[in-house]
Amino acid sequence: MGKVIAIDGPSGAGKSTVSKLIAERLGFEFLDTGALYRAAALHLKRMNMREESPDADISRALHGVVINFKNGRVFLNDEDVSDAIRTTEAGHYASVFSAKKAVRDFLLQTQRDAAVHNDIVAEGRDMTTVVFPDAWKKFFLDASEQGRAKRRYLQLKEKGMKITMEEASADVRERDKRDSSRDIAPLKKADDAVCIDTTDLSLNEVIEEVLKAVNKTQ
Ligand code: DC
């Protein structure tokens, strides 16, 4: 089992960018678990699954499905879905379906397998609490609601998507409420996670904070 740096937090707190760069700096692999949930949700939508669908139907729909990463791209049964999973709609369905036990069970082993032969930086909502409770280092990245909405807005704009600041704000608010209040593996700060508020910090400052905490207790 490799070393795991586990990073959780709400949407728009900057987890992906920070995790990717920390992984690069330390020579670790980067595991974007949100991408796994987004790809699974895309598949379930295509299979006409709905929020109300029973777990047994969802499990059946996911049977034999392979989601993996190659050269930083995300593949759903060999189809490159890297762009398709980045829309606000895909994020919405990822949040909806991620509350289902069948989906979380389906993705659990894939996530743990990523650390079997590699040191990884894993980011998501339950990395520190459920998937890697014994992680080498744990972090919780947070930011004000306004700061998170702004970051999400800029990210989607940069990808060329049509979105207003109000829509970005509604997206993070709605998803975080659902992700934090669900019964299974809700988003919450682990007692032993280092909390970093990224609202007023630059990307470099956040990375320095994380690296400082990693080095301090090495
Ligand atoms: O990090 P993201 O925005 O790409 O995640 C999309 C959704 O997937 C998020 O709203 C909740 C879900 N998710 C989850 O439940 N657990 C994770 N470890 C990662 C994401």
mmCIF file of C-alpha atoms and ligand atoms in Angstrom:
data_model
loop_
_atom_site.group_PDB
_atom_site.id
_atom_site.type_symbol
_atom_site.label_atom_id
_atom_site.label_comp_id
_atom_site.label_asym_id
_atom_site.label_seq_id
_atom_site.Cartn_x
_atom_site.Cartn_y
_atom_site.Cartn_z
ATOM 1 C CA MET A 1 0.000 0.000 0.000
ATOM 2 C CA GLY A 2 1.371 3.401 -0.988
ATOM 3 C CA LYS A 3 1.200 6.629 0.985
ATOM 4 C CA VAL A 4 -2.104 8.475 0.737
ATOM 5 C CA ILE A 5 -2.620 12.212 1.075
ATOM 6 C CA ALA A 6 -6.403 12.522 1.419
ATOM 7 C CA ILE A 7 -8.088 15.839 0.689
ATOM 8 C CA ASP A 8 -11.799 16.547 1.188
ATOM 9 C CA GLY A 9 -13.922 19.655 0.958
ATOM 10 C CA PRO A 10 -16.948 21.252 -0.678
ATOM 11 C CA SER A 11 -17.137 22.063 -4.376
ATOM 12 C CA GLY A 12 -15.198 25.118 -5.453
ATOM 13 C CA ALA A 13 -12.763 25.037 -2.506
ATOM 14 C CA GLY A 14 -9.898 24.431 -4.958
ATOM 15 C CA LYS A 15 -9.274 20.763 -4.168
ATOM 16 C CA SER A 16 -8.615 19.528 -7.726
ATOM 17 C CA THR A 17 -6.071 22.141 -8.726
ATOM 18 C CA VAL A 18 -4.282 21.963 -5.384
ATOM 19 C CA SER A 19 -4.267 18.149 -5.305
ATOM 20 C CA LYS A 20 -2.953 17.882 -8.853
ATOM 21 C CA LEU A 21 -0.079 20.266 -8.137
ATOM 22 C CA ILE A 22 0.778 18.655 -4.793
ATOM 23 C CA ALA A 23 0.915 15.283 -6.562
ATOM 24 C CA GLU A 24 3.255 16.745 -9.192
ATOM 25 C CA ARG A 25 5.500 18.337 -6.574
ATOM 26 C CA LEU A 26 5.794 15.106 -4.555
ATOM 27 C CA GLY A 27 5.880 12.669 -7.476
ATOM 28 C CA PHE A 28 2.610 11.057 -6.360
ATOM 29 C CA GLU A 29 -0.292 9.963 -8.585
ATOM 30 C CA PHE A 30 -3.409 12.155 -8.535
ATOM 31 C CA LEU A 31 -6.810 10.537 -7.923
ATOM 32 C CA ASP A 32 -9.781 12.732 -8.850
ATOM 33 C CA THR A 33 -12.677 10.783 -7.312
ATOM 34 C CA GLY A 34 -15.241 13.387 -8.405
ATOM 35 C CA ALA A 35 -14.431 12.352 -11.987
ATOM 36 C CA LEU A 36 -15.323 8.744 -11.107
ATOM 37 C CA TYR A 37 -18.678 9.830 -9.674
ATOM 38 C CA ARG A 38 -19.321 12.074 -12.669
ATOM 39 C CA ALA A 39 -18.577 9.257 -15.158
ATOM 40 C CA ALA A 40 -20.739 6.761 -13.232
ATOM 41 C CA ALA A 41 -23.588 9.291 -13.181
ATOM 42 C CA LEU A 42 -23.239 9.908 -16.914
ATOM 43 C CA HIS A 43 -23.566 6.182 -17.526
ATOM 44 C CA LEU A 44 -26.583 5.906 -15.213
ATOM 45 C CA LYS A 45 -28.335 8.812 -16.955
ATOM 46 C CA ARG A 46 -27.748 7.134 -20.298
ATOM 47 C CA MET A 47 -29.275 3.951 -18.848
ATOM 48 C CA ASN A 48 -32.358 6.009 -17.865
ATOM 49 C CA MET A 49 -31.718 5.600 -14.137
ATOM 50 C CA ARG A 50 -33.275 8.192 -11.842
ATOM 51 C CA GLU A 51 -32.829 9.452 -8.294
ATOM 52 C CA GLU A 52 -35.728 7.226 -7.226
ATOM 53 C CA SER A 53 -34.353 4.103 -8.920
ATOM 54 C CA PRO A 54 -33.827 1.226 -6.472
ATOM 55 C CA ASP A 55 -30.247 0.271 -5.567
ATOM 56 C CA ALA A 56 -30.705 -3.140 -7.215
ATOM 57 C CA ASP A 57 -31.461 -1.514 -10.596
ATOM 58 C CA ILE A 58 -28.516 0.870 -10.227
ATOM 59 C CA SER A 59 -26.171 -1.999 -9.343
ATOM 60 C CA ARG A 60 -27.342 -3.893 -12.400
ATOM 61 C CA ALA A 61 -26.828 -0.835 -14.613
ATOM 62 C CA LEU A 62 -23.268 -0.490 -13.312
ATOM 63 C CA HIS A 63 -22.409 -4.145 -13.656
ATOM 64 C CA GLY A 64 -19.355 -4.621 -15.880
ATOM 65 C CA VAL A 65 -18.807 -0.879 -16.325
ATOM 66 C CA VAL A 66 -15.145 0.160 -16.333
ATOM 67 C CA ILE A 67 -14.122 3.707 -15.422
ATOM 68 C CA ASN A 68 -10.447 4.567 -15.457
ATOM 69 C CA PHE A 69 -7.837 7.233 -16.124
ATOM 70 C CA LYS A 70 -5.284 7.287 -18.926
ATOM 71 C CA ASN A 71 -2.848 10.159 -19.354
ATOM 72 C CA GLY A 72 -5.021 12.459 -17.291
ATOM 73 C CA ARG A 73 -8.165 11.658 -19.322
ATOM 74 C CA VAL A 74 -11.251 9.868 -17.952
ATOM 75 C CA PHE A 75 -12.624 6.822 -19.761
ATOM 76 C CA LEU A 76 -16.037 5.221 -19.409
ATOM 77 C CA ASN A 77 -15.851 1.791 -21.059
ATOM 78 C CA ASP A 78 -13.089 3.063 -23.359
ATOM 79 C CA GLU A 79 -15.003 6.230 -24.313
ATOM 80 C CA ASP A 80 -13.168 9.446 -23.442
ATOM 81 C CA VAL A 81 -15.736 11.333 -21.343
ATOM 82 C CA SER A 82 -13.315 13.925 -19.905
ATOM 83 C CA ASP A 83 -15.227 16.862 -21.397
ATOM 84 C CA ALA A 84 -18.745 15.423 -21.111
ATOM 85 C CA ILE A 85 -18.419 15.033 -17.320
ATOM 86 C CA ARG A 86 -17.421 18.660 -16.692
ATOM 87 C CA THR A 87 -20.780 20.369 -17.336
ATOM 88 C CA THR A 88 -22.906 21.697 -14.456
ATOM 89 C CA GLU A 89 -25.536 19.135 -15.427
ATOM 90 C CA ALA A 90 -23.014 16.300 -15.058
ATOM 91 C CA GLY A 91 -22.019 17.724 -11.658
ATOM 92 C CA HIS A 92 -25.648 17.826 -10.602
ATOM 93 C CA TYR A 93 -26.239 14.181 -11.520
ATOM 94 C CA ALA A 94 -22.948 13.137 -9.923
ATOM 95 C CA SER A 95 -24.143 14.716 -6.682
ATOM 96 C CA VAL A 96 -27.586 13.060 -6.984
ATOM 97 C CA PHE A 97 -26.326 9.553 -7.801
ATOM 98 C CA SER A 98 -23.414 9.725 -5.364
ATOM 99 C CA ALA A 99 -25.943 9.599 -2.515
ATOM 100 C CA LYS A 100 -26.886 6.069 -3.628
ATOM 101 C CA LYS A 101 -25.327 3.134 -1.800
ATOM 102 C CA ALA A 102 -25.040 1.113 -5.021
ATOM 103 C CA VAL A 103 -22.894 3.828 -6.601
ATOM 104 C CA ARG A 104 -20.638 4.301 -3.577
ATOM 105 C CA ASP A 105 -20.152 0.548 -3.204
ATOM 106 C CA PHE A 106 -19.358 0.265 -6.905
ATOM 107 C CA LEU A 107 -16.611 2.914 -6.743
ATOM 108 C CA LEU A 108 -15.074 2.061 -3.361
ATOM 109 C CA GLN A 109 -12.680 -0.645 -4.544
ATOM 110 C CA THR A 110 -11.618 1.299 -7.648
ATOM 111 C CA GLN A 111 -10.559 4.156 -5.377
ATOM 112 C CA ARG A 112 -8.701 1.943 -2.890
ATOM 113 C CA ASP A 113 -7.002 0.034 -5.709
ATOM 114 C CA ALA A 114 -5.402 3.288 -6.865
ATOM 115 C CA ALA A 115 -3.225 3.276 -3.736
ATOM 116 C CA VAL A 116 -2.181 -0.366 -3.810
ATOM 117 C CA HIS A 117 0.982 0.168 -5.867
ATOM 118 C CA ASN A 118 1.284 3.968 -5.846
ATOM 119 C CA ASP A 119 1.647 6.929 -3.530
ATOM 120 C CA ILE A 120 -1.406 9.073 -4.250
ATOM 121 C CA VAL A 121 -3.079 12.388 -3.574
ATOM 122 C CA ALA A 122 -6.792 11.528 -3.454
ATOM 123 C CA GLU A 123 -9.413 14.251 -3.437
ATOM 124 C CA GLY A 124 -13.167 14.088 -2.963
ATOM 125 C CA ARG A 125 -15.801 14.179 -0.237
ATOM 126 C CA ASP A 126 -15.071 11.060 1.839
ATOM 127 C CA MET A 127 -11.365 10.411 1.273
ATOM 128 C CA THR A 128 -10.421 11.201 4.884
ATOM 129 C CA THR A 129 -13.451 9.555 6.495
ATOM 130 C CA VAL A 130 -14.447 6.448 4.523
ATOM 131 C CA VAL A 131 -12.191 5.524 1.620
ATOM 132 C CA PHE A 132 -8.816 6.143 3.297
ATOM 133 C CA PRO A 133 -9.531 6.518 7.036
ATOM 134 C CA ASP A 134 -5.890 5.600 7.765
ATOM 135 C CA ALA A 135 -4.430 8.010 5.207
ATOM 136 C CA TRP A 136 -0.865 9.210 5.801
ATOM 137 C CA LYS A 137 -2.007 12.882 5.744
ATOM 138 C CA LYS A 138 -5.494 14.352 5.826
ATOM 139 C CA PHE A 139 -6.724 17.782 4.769
ATOM 140 C CA PHE A 140 -10.041 19.587 4.612
ATOM 141 C CA LEU A 141 -10.080 22.519 2.178
ATOM 142 C CA ASP A 142 -12.856 25.033 2.709
ATOM 143 C CA ALA A 143 -13.761 28.523 1.475
ATOM 144 C CA SER A 144 -16.624 30.989 1.860
ATOM 145 C CA GLU A 145 -19.722 30.292 -0.224
ATOM 146 C CA GLN A 146 -19.031 33.376 -2.315
ATOM 147 C CA GLY A 147 -15.415 32.382 -2.851
ATOM 148 C CA ARG A 148 -16.405 28.890 -3.947
ATOM 149 C CA ALA A 149 -19.075 30.173 -6.326
ATOM 150 C CA LYS A 150 -16.567 32.557 -7.879
ATOM 151 C CA ARG A 151 -13.975 29.822 -8.341
ATOM 152 C CA ARG A 152 -16.534 27.490 -9.939
ATOM 153 C CA TYR A 153 -17.745 30.322 -12.203
ATOM 154 C CA LEU A 154 -14.218 31.076 -13.423
ATOM 155 C CA GLN A 155 -13.430 27.377 -13.963
ATOM 156 C CA LEU A 156 -16.489 26.812 -16.144
ATOM 157 C CA LYS A 157 -15.996 30.080 -18.037
ATOM 158 C CA GLU A 158 -12.425 29.067 -18.774
ATOM 159 C CA LYS A 159 -13.737 25.823 -20.272
ATOM 160 C CA GLY A 160 -15.892 27.941 -22.593
ATOM 161 C CA MET A 161 -19.198 27.147 -20.889
ATOM 162 C CA LYS A 162 -22.086 29.562 -20.714
ATOM 163 C CA ILE A 163 -22.807 30.262 -17.087
ATOM 164 C CA THR A 164 -23.733 33.250 -14.922
ATOM 165 C CA MET A 165 -22.371 33.972 -11.459
ATOM 166 C CA GLU A 166 -25.882 33.286 -10.059
ATOM 167 C CA GLU A 167 -25.970 29.852 -11.696
ATOM 168 C CA ALA A 168 -22.511 28.980 -10.375
ATOM 169 C CA SER A 169 -23.579 30.116 -6.933
ATOM 170 C CA ALA A 170 -26.778 28.015 -7.030
ATOM 171 C CA ASP A 171 -24.761 25.011 -8.265
ATOM 172 C CA VAL A 172 -22.273 24.987 -5.375
ATOM 173 C CA ARG A 173 -24.988 25.748 -2.800
ATOM 174 C CA GLU A 174 -27.311 22.989 -3.989
ATOM 175 C CA ARG A 175 -24.584 20.359 -4.379
ATOM 176 C CA ASP A 176 -22.911 21.072 -1.062
ATOM 177 C CA LYS A 177 -26.209 20.864 0.766
ATOM 178 C CA ARG A 178 -26.931 17.474 -0.821
ATOM 179 C CA ASP A 179 -23.354 16.169 -0.408
ATOM 180 C CA SER A 180 -23.212 17.159 3.286
ATOM 181 C CA SER A 181 -26.659 15.975 4.296
ATOM 182 C CA ARG A 182 -26.845 12.555 2.629
ATOM 183 C CA ASP A 183 -26.990 9.444 4.837
ATOM 184 C CA ILE A 184 -24.010 7.595 3.358
ATOM 185 C CA ALA A 185 -20.495 9.040 3.488
ATOM 186 C CA PRO A 186 -21.579 12.686 3.831
ATOM 187 C CA LEU A 187 -19.023 15.433 3.323
ATOM 188 C CA LYS A 188 -17.607 16.353 6.738
ATOM 189 C CA LYS A 189 -14.295 17.255 8.253
ATOM 190 C CA ALA A 190 -12.457 14.305 9.813
ATOM 191 C CA ASP A 191 -11.317 15.020 13.378
ATOM 192 C CA ASP A 192 -7.696 14.423 12.403
ATOM 193 C CA ALA A 193 -7.727 16.476 9.178
ATOM 194 C CA VAL A 194 -5.828 19.766 8.874
ATOM 195 C CA CYS A 195 -8.336 22.440 7.857
ATOM 196 C CA ILE A 196 -7.274 25.148 5.386
ATOM 197 C CA ASP A 197 -9.555 28.043 4.496
ATOM 198 C CA THR A 198 -8.601 28.947 0.922
ATOM 199 C CA THR A 199 -10.875 32.009 0.583
ATOM 200 C CA ASP A 200 -8.145 34.629 0.804
ATOM 201 C CA LEU A 201 -5.168 32.502 -0.189
ATOM 202 C CA SER A 202 -3.495 32.286 -3.596
ATOM 203 C CA LEU A 203 -2.993 28.874 -5.163
ATOM 204 C CA ASN A 204 0.690 28.969 -4.193
ATOM 205 C CA GLU A 205 -0.124 29.876 -0.612
ATOM 206 C CA VAL A 206 -2.500 26.906 -0.306
ATOM 207 C CA ILE A 207 0.110 24.570 -1.760
ATOM 208 C CA GLU A 208 2.732 25.892 0.662
ATOM 209 C CA GLU A 209 0.330 25.344 3.602
ATOM 210 C CA VAL A 210 -0.293 21.763 2.527
ATOM 211 C CA LEU A 211 3.396 21.026 1.960
ATOM 212 C CA LYS A 212 4.296 22.617 5.301
ATOM 213 C CA ALA A 213 1.835 20.323 7.088
ATOM 214 C CA VAL A 214 3.079 17.297 5.124
ATOM 215 C CA ASN A 215 6.711 17.977 5.959
ATOM 216 C CA LYS A 216 6.110 18.919 9.588
ATOM 217 C CA THR A 217 4.890 15.483 10.600
ATOM 218 C CA GLN A 218 6.832 13.340 8.167
HETATM 219 O O1 DC B 1 -15.516 17.004 -6.965
HETATM 220 P P1 DC B 1 -16.589 17.061 -8.057
HETATM 221 O O2 DC B 1 -17.285 18.390 -8.146
HETATM 222 O O3 DC B 1 -16.070 16.631 -9.384
HETATM 223 O O4 DC B 1 -17.674 15.954 -7.594
HETATM 224 C C1 DC B 1 -18.905 15.775 -8.241
HETATM 225 C C2 DC B 1 -19.890 15.151 -7.258
HETATM 226 O O5 DC B 1 -19.508 13.804 -6.963
HETATM 227 C C3 DC B 1 -20.020 15.855 -5.918
HETATM 228 O O6 DC B 1 -21.026 16.857 -5.937
HETATM 229 C C4 DC B 1 -20.346 14.745 -4.963
HETATM 230 C C5 DC B 1 -19.793 13.498 -5.609
HETATM 231 N N1 DC B 1 -18.591 12.998 -4.949
HETATM 232 C C6 DC B 1 -18.749 12.204 -3.835
HETATM 233 O O7 DC B 1 -19.869 12.004 -3.390
HETATM 234 N N2 DC B 1 -17.659 11.662 -3.236
HETATM 235 C C7 DC B 1 -16.425 11.887 -3.696
HETATM 236 N N3 DC B 1 -15.384 11.317 -3.090
HETATM 237 C C8 DC B 1 -16.230 12.721 -4.818
HETATM 238 C C9 DC B 1 -17.336 13.292 -5.423
#
